[in-house]
Amino acid sequence: MDLVQEHSKNSRNQEFQNNPSRNRGRRRGRGGRKSVEGEAVLHYLRNGSVENGGRLCGAEMGFPCSSKSLSFAARPGFGQLGTKCIVKANHFFAELPEKDLNQYDVTITPEVASRMVNRAIIAELVKRHRESDLGMRLPAYDGQKSLYTAGELPFARKEFTVKLIDDDDVINGPKREREYKVVIKFVAKANLHHLGQFLAGKRADGPKEAIQILDIVLREMAMKRFCPVGRSFFSPDIRKPQQLGDGLEAWCGFYQSIRPTQMGLSLNIDMASAAFIEALPVIEFVAQLLGKDVLSRPLSDSDRVKVKKALRGVKVEVTHRSNIRRKYRVSGVTTQPTRELVFPVDNNSTMKSVVEYFHEMYGFTIQYTHLPCLEVGNQKKASYLPMEACKIVEGQRYTKRLSEKQITTLLKVTCQRPRDRENDILRTVQHNDYEQDPYAKEFGIKISGKLASVEARVLPAPWLKYHETGKEKDCLPQAGQWNMMNKKMINGMAVRRWACINFSRGVQDSVARGFCNELAQMCQVSGMEFNPEPVIPIYTARPDQVKQALKHVYHACMNKLKGNELELLLAILPDNNGSLYGDLKRICETDLGLISQCCLTKHVFKISKQYLANVSLKINVKMGGRNTVLLDAISCRIPLVSDIPTIIFGADVTHPENGEESSPSIAAVVASQDWPEVTKYAGLVCAQAHRQELIQDLYKNWHDPVRGTVSGGMIRDLLVSFRRATGQKPQRIIFYRDGVSEGQFFQVLLFELDAIRKACASLEPNYQPPVTFIVVQKRHHTKLFANNHRDKSRTDRSGNILPGTVVDSKICHPTEFDFYLCSHAGIQGTSRPAHYHVLWDENNFTADGIQSLTNNLCYTYARCTRSVSVVPPAYYAHLAAFRARFYMEPDGQDNSCGSSRGCKNVAGECRVRPLPALKENVKRVMFYC
């Protein structure tokens, strides 16, 4: 019987009804003071409507039409715990202008889709009319509908005619000229007084419009000098491009964004790298892409498809006309070689070959007629361009998937030691020379040339508890790391029934047996009970026979074990195994119900004690064991966790890579299953609509013809699982949510907190444990540097700040409850602190309380003996979501409607095909480790 059936509405959820009055009393006694807005939203989250004069409309599980009534948790004060120190941050103080900021609406006719062309039109308008009609104003433009000025223009509405010459088309001779009508109309003034109050902490809501205007102003010069990509700017002149192979190169650049902080406005500058298509003749690009000579032999069908995928959407310029450099966007590649291509040249269907046409029209002889042509234009009116007559236009970012080799090379380009990165950031600020920036001058913005100096604290590492039978019963990590020498897992599990499949041709049976023996010994030394003999002899199989091999071993073991389950499957994989790993995990976890541990060939041949120790840690947690726990957890000394049963959730959504337009997003939720230790987690996964960030399957209900309304969802199932594992129902919820951008905070909090509320209420009337909802962000650009790089007592071996460094002042939000925590030791490159933003807090955490809890949890990550950069429940959720992408059908194309219980998008318009269900014995343990 599954969880949904066992805990349907009809059963009244007896497991959660043992003492409802006791829970209500605790809930009232612990409730903190909240603003009217907070109470209103809380009422909405419980009842679907808002009182106190406001109303949040929308479907029961949809969005409110306004988020203005919602206030995020206010900062409860600043942390005091830890050793105080000074760090530098890549934030540069921006002095607030005293001028009026005005917004104008821009309408361009005929309408232009390209922001670049829009910018060229407005630049021409400013050039022609600045000294006259614009009253000497130098406006900033967003490339779309809005134009901003410091002070008013001499008019409220005015129409201009702009003639734009297409400079790209012709080098010498007559140039094409296009005429546009531009209407500029006053819209509003930006409230800088409001912004000043917000930065001073006197207002909770920041005027996004004013901040956006200042951001656009400071980006104007960079837009003209560099190649913009999102919030970053790139140029081959910043640093010499590095070859990535296959016609790609890495460009260096910088990220720039203006942010509201406690010190006022701050300009956040960071270094960046991205892959660009090299500005090569197309034939050279194709030769690099295919890795072979293309001048003497025709392309195969597979080669042509590869070229088509790589060049589709890429801009090229023609080179066969000496004075014209017209640009086109590639739409495809012809199936026929150039010598066979003909097309009609008049209405009488007179046909002419491409070779003849180019010779007669341009005097250009096509040499490589065995190659296909590029198709440009649309399907109705496509034109042919010979490859040898085209060159790739410079400055095009490559947005498709990179190969493993290219990713490795790009990471090497990006990887910089902290001192080098700091120096590059300072050089970038000097090179941008904001003091002489005409737009910054016009708007009265002054940028400091120095990195912000910030007070920080280094939190102490927690003591870790190991088993009493080991030589070392506890351990205090040093510089964020420790080892398993002389220690035994605190809860070592038993593996009595295991098997091994060898998928690697290079690994002989004797080598595989030796490796398995070494691994079994390491598991035993680490505190597990591990049978040295497999159920059946090691089975050798081909990588392309994974399904047959798994089922053969499974059934052979079942026959020998006479009904007992196989507890663990070891798999030896080739180093480059393609889809083998994903196929194996999908079959084991959704079909056979097997826990598996994969090992690569290189580790089998070169056995290291450290590797075997890490694998033993992974095996133990997959079996349901615990490697270590916090000593404070055993001693019940963790504030707001140890006092009453507390469940800690981690949640994340992973989205398909760029270019995958139909693949679903994958949501994962994990939850702690032990208390007070908070070390073991169970996980659930779900597919949902493409690029949908809100987790749709947190709570759901549906109508069953027999049982009526039935409730389910990931939160509900994990709460039930916690009760089963601990014998107690959670009386406090801490929810770490990964992967949410600032623009989605309101939506995610409203939707997902509502789902948590409903999941709790479906288990027991009036069951509403207090919730703390924390967003975890890694994709930000704040870097922290040691104040003195020579002071070895303030840095780790990589030159980074020490693990446990926390910042909650100066560069943090003016009023809200957020902090930066670098919980890990750097290995290479510059460490990136995680940014934690407490959006909702009914548990009334102090700053020290949530910061020390988060830092301490980072030492409980099960897969290694190091503290990690992100709090483990969020990390586990990310791993589980990543794992679940392997569960989709191998072709990844079937997104047809599933059952009525499948996931929907926000509008409820479409369903995605549900993932195959995890086997019960799999989802109870940390299968994703």
PDB file of C-alpha atoms in Angstrom, residues 189-425:
ATOM      1  CA  LYS A 189       9.723  60.750 -12.483  1.00  0.00           C
ATOM      2  CA  ALA A 190      11.690  58.235 -10.419  1.00  0.00           C
ATOM      3  CA  ASN A 191      11.483  58.743  -6.656  1.00  0.00           C
ATOM      4  CA  LEU A 192      15.042  59.120  -5.408  1.00  0.00           C
ATOM      5  CA  HIS A 193      13.844  60.216  -1.951  1.00  0.00           C
ATOM      6  CA  HIS A 194      12.077  56.864  -1.659  1.00  0.00           C
ATOM      7  CA  LEU A 195      15.316  55.119  -2.711  1.00  0.00           C
ATOM      8  CA  GLY A 196      17.329  57.060  -0.140  1.00  0.00           C
ATOM      9  CA  GLN A 197      14.935  56.069   2.652  1.00  0.00           C
ATOM     10  CA  PHE A 198      15.088  52.427   1.553  1.00  0.00           C
ATOM     11  CA  LEU A 199      18.896  52.410   1.549  1.00  0.00           C
ATOM     12  CA  ALA A 200      18.882  54.011   5.012  1.00  0.00           C
ATOM     13  CA  GLY A 201      16.679  51.187   6.278  1.00  0.00           C
ATOM     14  CA  LYS A 202      13.658  53.450   6.855  1.00  0.00           C
ATOM     15  CA  ARG A 203      11.487  51.720   4.256  1.00  0.00           C
ATOM     16  CA  ALA A 204      11.067  47.991   3.646  1.00  0.00           C
ATOM     17  CA  ASP A 205      10.308  48.199  -0.080  1.00  0.00           C
ATOM     18  CA  GLY A 206      12.876  49.399  -2.588  1.00  0.00           C
ATOM     19  CA  PRO A 207      11.902  51.451  -5.666  1.00  0.00           C
ATOM     20  CA  LYS A 208      12.975  48.988  -8.368  1.00  0.00           C
ATOM     21  CA  GLU A 209      12.439  51.573 -11.127  1.00  0.00           C
ATOM     22  CA  ALA A 210      15.038  54.020  -9.760  1.00  0.00           C
ATOM     23  CA  ILE A 211      17.603  51.234  -9.272  1.00  0.00           C
ATOM     24  CA  GLN A 212      16.904  49.938 -12.785  1.00  0.00           C
ATOM     25  CA  ILE A 213      17.458  53.417 -14.276  1.00  0.00           C
ATOM     26  CA  LEU A 214      20.821  53.826 -12.548  1.00  0.00           C
ATOM     27  CA  ASP A 215      21.833  50.337 -13.692  1.00  0.00           C
ATOM     28  CA  ILE A 216      20.992  51.199 -17.312  1.00  0.00           C
ATOM     29  CA  VAL A 217      22.911  54.480 -17.070  1.00  0.00           C
ATOM     30  CA  LEU A 218      26.080  52.725 -15.908  1.00  0.00           C
ATOM     31  CA  ARG A 219      25.782  50.133 -18.682  1.00  0.00           C
ATOM     32  CA  GLU A 220      25.498  52.646 -21.557  1.00  0.00           C
ATOM     33  CA  MET A 221      29.230  53.054 -22.230  1.00  0.00           C
ATOM     34  CA  ALA A 222      29.899  49.328 -21.851  1.00  0.00           C
ATOM     35  CA  MET A 223      27.131  48.645 -24.381  1.00  0.00           C
ATOM     36  CA  LYS A 224      29.004  50.748 -26.904  1.00  0.00           C
ATOM     37  CA  ARG A 225      32.473  49.309 -26.172  1.00  0.00           C
ATOM     38  CA  PHE A 226      31.853  45.606 -25.542  1.00  0.00           C
ATOM     39  CA  CYS A 227      29.688  42.672 -26.575  1.00  0.00           C
ATOM     40  CA  PRO A 228      26.772  42.422 -24.093  1.00  0.00           C
ATOM     41  CA  VAL A 229      25.541  39.015 -22.884  1.00  0.00           C
ATOM     42  CA  GLY A 230      22.919  39.263 -20.164  1.00  0.00           C
ATOM     43  CA  ARG A 231      24.446  41.402 -17.396  1.00  0.00           C
ATOM     44  CA  SER A 232      27.992  40.725 -18.595  1.00  0.00           C
ATOM     45  CA  PHE A 233      30.198  42.322 -21.241  1.00  0.00           C
ATOM     46  CA  PHE A 234      32.855  40.545 -23.287  1.00  0.00           C
ATOM     47  CA  SER A 235      35.644  41.540 -25.631  1.00  0.00           C
ATOM     48  CA  PRO A 236      38.631  39.826 -27.260  1.00  0.00           C
ATOM     49  CA  ASP A 237      40.669  42.867 -26.171  1.00  0.00           C
ATOM     50  CA  ILE A 238      40.205  42.328 -22.410  1.00  0.00           C
ATOM     51  CA  ARG A 239      42.420  39.249 -22.575  1.00  0.00           C
ATOM     52  CA  LYS A 240      43.602  37.139 -25.496  1.00  0.00           C
ATOM     53  CA  PRO A 241      40.898  34.575 -26.401  1.00  0.00           C
ATOM     54  CA  GLN A 242      41.716  30.946 -25.606  1.00  0.00           C
ATOM     55  CA  GLN A 243      40.974  28.185 -28.117  1.00  0.00           C
ATOM     56  CA  LEU A 244      38.280  25.734 -26.969  1.00  0.00           C
ATOM     57  CA  GLY A 245      38.387  23.549 -30.097  1.00  0.00           C
ATOM     58  CA  ASP A 246      35.714  22.851 -32.752  1.00  0.00           C
ATOM     59  CA  GLY A 247      35.757  26.483 -33.914  1.00  0.00           C
ATOM     60  CA  LEU A 248      35.060  27.986 -30.495  1.00  0.00           C
ATOM     61  CA  GLU A 249      37.095  30.305 -28.271  1.00  0.00           C
ATOM     62  CA  ALA A 250      36.788  31.639 -24.731  1.00  0.00           C
ATOM     63  CA  TRP A 251      36.407  35.393 -24.326  1.00  0.00           C
ATOM     64  CA  CYS A 252      37.002  37.136 -21.028  1.00  0.00           C
ATOM     65  CA  GLY A 253      34.712  39.830 -19.778  1.00  0.00           C
ATOM     66  CA  PHE A 254      33.122  41.299 -16.681  1.00  0.00           C
ATOM     67  CA  TYR A 255      29.785  41.231 -14.907  1.00  0.00           C
ATOM     68  CA  GLN A 256      28.272  44.514 -13.715  1.00  0.00           C
ATOM     69  CA  SER A 257      25.173  45.209 -11.651  1.00  0.00           C
ATOM     70  CA  ILE A 258      24.080  47.959  -9.288  1.00  0.00           C
ATOM     71  CA  ARG A 259      22.637  46.700  -6.006  1.00  0.00           C
ATOM     72  CA  PRO A 260      20.994  48.235  -2.922  1.00  0.00           C
ATOM     73  CA  THR A 261      23.032  47.434   0.207  1.00  0.00           C
ATOM     74  CA  GLN A 262      23.459  48.647   3.762  1.00  0.00           C
ATOM     75  CA  MET A 263      26.317  50.905   2.681  1.00  0.00           C
ATOM     76  CA  GLY A 264      24.092  52.484   0.024  1.00  0.00           C
ATOM     77  CA  LEU A 265      24.129  51.751  -3.675  1.00  0.00           C
ATOM     78  CA  SER A 266      26.869  49.331  -4.667  1.00  0.00           C
ATOM     79  CA  LEU A 267      28.286  48.459  -8.080  1.00  0.00           C
ATOM     80  CA  ASN A 268      29.046  44.734  -8.128  1.00  0.00           C
ATOM     81  CA  ILE A 269      31.891  43.937 -10.574  1.00  0.00           C
ATOM     82  CA  ASP A 270      33.142  40.413 -11.253  1.00  0.00           C
ATOM     83  CA  MET A 271      35.179  38.685 -13.944  1.00  0.00           C
ATOM     84  CA  ALA A 272      33.420  36.415 -16.444  1.00  0.00           C
ATOM     85  CA  SER A 273      34.208  34.031 -19.299  1.00  0.00           C
ATOM     86  CA  ALA A 274      32.038  32.654 -22.076  1.00  0.00           C
ATOM     87  CA  ALA A 275      32.333  30.588 -25.247  1.00  0.00           C
ATOM     88  CA  PHE A 276      32.155  32.489 -28.540  1.00  0.00           C
ATOM     89  CA  ILE A 277      32.163  31.267 -32.115  1.00  0.00           C
ATOM     90  CA  GLU A 278      35.511  32.100 -33.679  1.00  0.00           C
ATOM     91  CA  ALA A 279      35.333  34.636 -36.533  1.00  0.00           C
ATOM     92  CA  LEU A 280      36.644  32.150 -39.110  1.00  0.00           C
ATOM     93  CA  PRO A 281      35.893  31.558 -42.784  1.00  0.00           C
ATOM     94  CA  VAL A 282      33.025  29.058 -42.697  1.00  0.00           C
ATOM     95  CA  ILE A 283      35.089  26.338 -44.399  1.00  0.00           C
ATOM     96  CA  GLU A 284      37.752  26.617 -41.672  1.00  0.00           C
ATOM     97  CA  PHE A 285      35.073  26.438 -38.979  1.00  0.00           C
ATOM     98  CA  VAL A 286      33.593  23.298 -40.568  1.00  0.00           C
ATOM     99  CA  ALA A 287      37.039  21.681 -40.793  1.00  0.00           C
ATOM    100  CA  GLN A 288      37.672  22.349 -37.088  1.00  0.00           C
ATOM    101  CA  LEU A 289      34.197  21.172 -36.122  1.00  0.00           C
ATOM    102  CA  LEU A 290      34.537  17.864 -37.975  1.00  0.00           C
ATOM    103  CA  GLY A 291      38.245  17.458 -37.236  1.00  0.00           C
ATOM    104  CA  LYS A 292      39.155  16.529 -40.802  1.00  0.00           C
ATOM    105  CA  ASP A 293      39.987  17.857 -44.260  1.00  0.00           C
ATOM    106  CA  VAL A 294      36.822  19.026 -46.009  1.00  0.00           C
ATOM    107  CA  LEU A 295      38.406  20.558 -49.096  1.00  0.00           C
ATOM    108  CA  SER A 296      38.926  17.315 -51.013  1.00  0.00           C
ATOM    109  CA  ARG A 297      36.063  15.030 -49.970  1.00  0.00           C
ATOM    110  CA  PRO A 298      32.290  15.447 -49.657  1.00  0.00           C
ATOM    111  CA  LEU A 299      30.517  15.487 -46.297  1.00  0.00           C
ATOM    112  CA  SER A 300      28.717  12.408 -45.044  1.00  0.00           C
ATOM    113  CA  ASP A 301      25.093  12.696 -43.934  1.00  0.00           C
ATOM    114  CA  SER A 302      26.129  12.656 -40.270  1.00  0.00           C
ATOM    115  CA  ASP A 303      28.752  15.356 -40.950  1.00  0.00           C
ATOM    116  CA  ARG A 304      26.179  17.524 -42.680  1.00  0.00           C
ATOM    117  CA  VAL A 305      23.739  17.184 -39.753  1.00  0.00           C
ATOM    118  CA  LYS A 306      26.498  18.151 -37.324  1.00  0.00           C
ATOM    119  CA  VAL A 307      27.380  21.214 -39.411  1.00  0.00           C
ATOM    120  CA  LYS A 308      23.714  22.192 -39.685  1.00  0.00           C
ATOM    121  CA  LYS A 309      23.224  22.041 -35.891  1.00  0.00           C
ATOM    122  CA  ALA A 310      26.377  24.047 -35.246  1.00  0.00           C
ATOM    123  CA  LEU A 311      25.645  26.814 -37.783  1.00  0.00           C
ATOM    124  CA  ARG A 312      21.880  27.198 -37.448  1.00  0.00           C
ATOM    125  CA  GLY A 313      21.162  30.717 -36.187  1.00  0.00           C
ATOM    126  CA  VAL A 314      24.746  31.898 -36.689  1.00  0.00           C
ATOM    127  CA  LYS A 315      25.397  35.206 -38.491  1.00  0.00           C
ATOM    128  CA  VAL A 316      27.738  35.146 -41.469  1.00  0.00           C
ATOM    129  CA  GLU A 317      28.970  37.857 -43.810  1.00  0.00           C
ATOM    130  CA  VAL A 318      29.678  37.372 -47.499  1.00  0.00           C
ATOM    131  CA  THR A 319      33.237  37.817 -48.777  1.00  0.00           C
ATOM    132  CA  HIS A 320      32.801  37.267 -52.517  1.00  0.00           C
ATOM    133  CA  ARG A 321      31.844  40.900 -53.215  1.00  0.00           C
ATOM    134  CA  SER A 322      34.830  43.137 -52.633  1.00  0.00           C
ATOM    135  CA  ASN A 323      32.973  46.246 -51.498  1.00  0.00           C
ATOM    136  CA  ILE A 324      29.960  44.672 -49.776  1.00  0.00           C
ATOM    137  CA  ARG A 325      29.836  42.839 -46.450  1.00  0.00           C
ATOM    138  CA  ARG A 326      26.178  41.983 -46.211  1.00  0.00           C
ATOM    139  CA  LYS A 327      25.221  39.828 -43.208  1.00  0.00           C
ATOM    140  CA  TYR A 328      22.841  36.893 -43.079  1.00  0.00           C
ATOM    141  CA  ARG A 329      21.635  34.436 -40.455  1.00  0.00           C
ATOM    142  CA  VAL A 330      22.066  30.761 -41.343  1.00  0.00           C
ATOM    143  CA  SER A 331      18.819  28.768 -41.317  1.00  0.00           C
ATOM    144  CA  GLY A 332      20.192  25.451 -42.560  1.00  0.00           C
ATOM    145  CA  VAL A 333      22.521  23.510 -44.834  1.00  0.00           C
ATOM    146  CA  THR A 334      21.518  22.028 -48.198  1.00  0.00           C
ATOM    147  CA  THR A 335      21.217  18.261 -48.536  1.00  0.00           C
ATOM    148  CA  GLN A 336      22.801  18.424 -51.989  1.00  0.00           C
ATOM    149  CA  PRO A 337      26.341  19.524 -52.852  1.00  0.00           C
ATOM    150  CA  THR A 338      26.724  22.951 -54.468  1.00  0.00           C
ATOM    151  CA  ARG A 339      27.361  21.494 -57.957  1.00  0.00           C
ATOM    152  CA  GLU A 340      23.863  19.934 -57.995  1.00  0.00           C
ATOM    153  CA  LEU A 341      21.950  22.993 -56.751  1.00  0.00           C
ATOM    154  CA  VAL A 342      19.711  24.854 -59.209  1.00  0.00           C
ATOM    155  CA  PHE A 343      17.028  27.493 -58.641  1.00  0.00           C
ATOM    156  CA  PRO A 344      14.502  29.492 -60.732  1.00  0.00           C
ATOM    157  CA  VAL A 345      15.765  32.901 -61.878  1.00  0.00           C
ATOM    158  CA  ASP A 346      12.512  34.248 -63.358  1.00  0.00           C
ATOM    159  CA  ASN A 347       8.761  33.689 -63.470  1.00  0.00           C
ATOM    160  CA  ASN A 348       9.122  31.363 -66.434  1.00  0.00           C
ATOM    161  CA  SER A 349      10.820  28.765 -64.216  1.00  0.00           C
ATOM    162  CA  THR A 350      14.110  29.237 -66.010  1.00  0.00           C
ATOM    163  CA  MET A 351      16.599  27.274 -63.913  1.00  0.00           C
ATOM    164  CA  LYS A 352      20.205  28.170 -63.257  1.00  0.00           C
ATOM    165  CA  SER A 353      22.839  26.431 -61.225  1.00  0.00           C
ATOM    166  CA  VAL A 354      24.338  28.131 -58.154  1.00  0.00           C
ATOM    167  CA  VAL A 355      27.813  27.713 -59.690  1.00  0.00           C
ATOM    168  CA  GLU A 356      26.763  29.498 -62.896  1.00  0.00           C
ATOM    169  CA  TYR A 357      24.909  32.244 -61.050  1.00  0.00           C
ATOM    170  CA  PHE A 358      27.840  33.238 -58.838  1.00  0.00           C
ATOM    171  CA  HIS A 359      30.231  33.196 -61.805  1.00  0.00           C
ATOM    172  CA  GLU A 360      27.990  35.303 -64.034  1.00  0.00           C
ATOM    173  CA  MET A 361      26.667  37.669 -61.338  1.00  0.00           C
ATOM    174  CA  TYR A 362      29.792  38.287 -59.248  1.00  0.00           C
ATOM    175  CA  GLY A 363      32.661  36.835 -61.280  1.00  0.00           C
ATOM    176  CA  PHE A 364      33.208  34.413 -58.407  1.00  0.00           C
ATOM    177  CA  THR A 365      34.313  30.858 -59.190  1.00  0.00           C
ATOM    178  CA  ILE A 366      33.202  28.315 -56.622  1.00  0.00           C
ATOM    179  CA  GLN A 367      36.083  25.888 -56.097  1.00  0.00           C
ATOM    180  CA  TYR A 368      34.658  23.415 -53.600  1.00  0.00           C
ATOM    181  CA  THR A 369      31.485  22.391 -55.368  1.00  0.00           C
ATOM    182  CA  HIS A 370      31.371  19.082 -53.461  1.00  0.00           C
ATOM    183  CA  LEU A 371      30.411  20.957 -50.270  1.00  0.00           C
ATOM    184  CA  PRO A 372      26.815  21.916 -49.488  1.00  0.00           C
ATOM    185  CA  CYS A 373      25.627  25.518 -49.453  1.00  0.00           C
ATOM    186  CA  LEU A 374      24.406  27.487 -46.472  1.00  0.00           C
ATOM    187  CA  GLU A 375      20.703  28.277 -46.497  1.00  0.00           C
ATOM    188  CA  VAL A 376      19.796  31.791 -45.385  1.00  0.00           C
ATOM    189  CA  GLY A 377      16.394  33.435 -45.085  1.00  0.00           C
ATOM    190  CA  ASN A 378      13.143  31.601 -44.338  1.00  0.00           C
ATOM    191  CA  GLN A 379      11.729  28.397 -45.818  1.00  0.00           C
ATOM    192  CA  LYS A 380       9.442  30.240 -48.251  1.00  0.00           C
ATOM    193  CA  LYS A 381      12.265  32.321 -49.674  1.00  0.00           C
ATOM    194  CA  ALA A 382      15.582  30.667 -48.888  1.00  0.00           C
ATOM    195  CA  SER A 383      18.808  31.726 -50.584  1.00  0.00           C
ATOM    196  CA  TYR A 384      21.976  29.724 -51.120  1.00  0.00           C
ATOM    197  CA  LEU A 385      25.442  30.908 -50.130  1.00  0.00           C
ATOM    198  CA  PRO A 386      28.562  28.837 -50.913  1.00  0.00           C
ATOM    199  CA  MET A 387      30.526  28.048 -47.754  1.00  0.00           C
ATOM    200  CA  GLU A 388      33.741  29.436 -49.229  1.00  0.00           C
ATOM    201  CA  ALA A 389      32.068  32.819 -49.781  1.00  0.00           C
ATOM    202  CA  CYS A 390      31.144  33.305 -46.118  1.00  0.00           C
ATOM    203  CA  LYS A 391      32.858  34.257 -42.904  1.00  0.00           C
ATOM    204  CA  ILE A 392      31.418  34.034 -39.378  1.00  0.00           C
ATOM    205  CA  VAL A 393      30.645  37.452 -37.889  1.00  0.00           C
ATOM    206  CA  GLU A 394      32.698  38.256 -34.777  1.00  0.00           C
ATOM    207  CA  GLY A 395      31.135  38.520 -31.317  1.00  0.00           C
ATOM    208  CA  GLN A 396      28.549  35.724 -31.357  1.00  0.00           C
ATOM    209  CA  ARG A 397      28.184  33.827 -28.122  1.00  0.00           C
ATOM    210  CA  TYR A 398      27.890  30.051 -28.448  1.00  0.00           C
ATOM    211  CA  THR A 399      24.714  28.984 -26.641  1.00  0.00           C
ATOM    212  CA  LYS A 400      24.598  25.290 -27.496  1.00  0.00           C
ATOM    213  CA  ARG A 401      25.979  22.465 -25.389  1.00  0.00           C
ATOM    214  CA  LEU A 402      29.743  22.325 -24.914  1.00  0.00           C
ATOM    215  CA  SER A 403      31.695  19.076 -24.954  1.00  0.00           C
ATOM    216  CA  GLU A 404      33.383  17.797 -21.785  1.00  0.00           C
ATOM    217  CA  LYS A 405      36.765  18.844 -23.165  1.00  0.00           C
ATOM    218  CA  GLN A 406      35.509  22.352 -23.989  1.00  0.00           C
ATOM    219  CA  ILE A 407      33.976  22.727 -20.521  1.00  0.00           C
ATOM    220  CA  THR A 408      37.269  21.699 -18.911  1.00  0.00           C
ATOM    221  CA  THR A 409      39.199  24.242 -20.998  1.00  0.00           C
ATOM    222  CA  LEU A 410      36.676  27.011 -20.263  1.00  0.00           C
ATOM    223  CA  LEU A 411      36.872  26.291 -16.529  1.00  0.00           C
ATOM    224  CA  LYS A 412      40.664  26.590 -16.687  1.00  0.00           C
ATOM    225  CA  VAL A 413      40.259  30.021 -18.273  1.00  0.00           C
ATOM    226  CA  THR A 414      37.751  31.044 -15.600  1.00  0.00           C
ATOM    227  CA  CYS A 415      39.720  29.628 -12.667  1.00  0.00           C
ATOM    228  CA  GLN A 416      41.757  32.373 -10.973  1.00  0.00           C
ATOM    229  CA  ARG A 417      43.506  32.588  -7.647  1.00  0.00           C
ATOM    230  CA  PRO A 418      41.864  35.112  -5.310  1.00  0.00           C
ATOM    231  CA  ARG A 419      44.674  37.678  -5.575  1.00  0.00           C
ATOM    232  CA  ASP A 420      44.662  37.506  -9.395  1.00  0.00           C
ATOM    233  CA  ARG A 421      40.888  37.824  -9.548  1.00  0.00           C
ATOM    234  CA  GLU A 422      40.918  40.807  -7.199  1.00  0.00           C
ATOM    235  CA  ASN A 423      43.568  42.530  -9.321  1.00  0.00           C
ATOM    236  CA  ASP A 424      41.628  41.868 -12.528  1.00  0.00           C
ATOM    237  CA  ILE A 425      38.465  43.324 -10.967  1.00  0.00           C
TER     238      ILE A 425
END
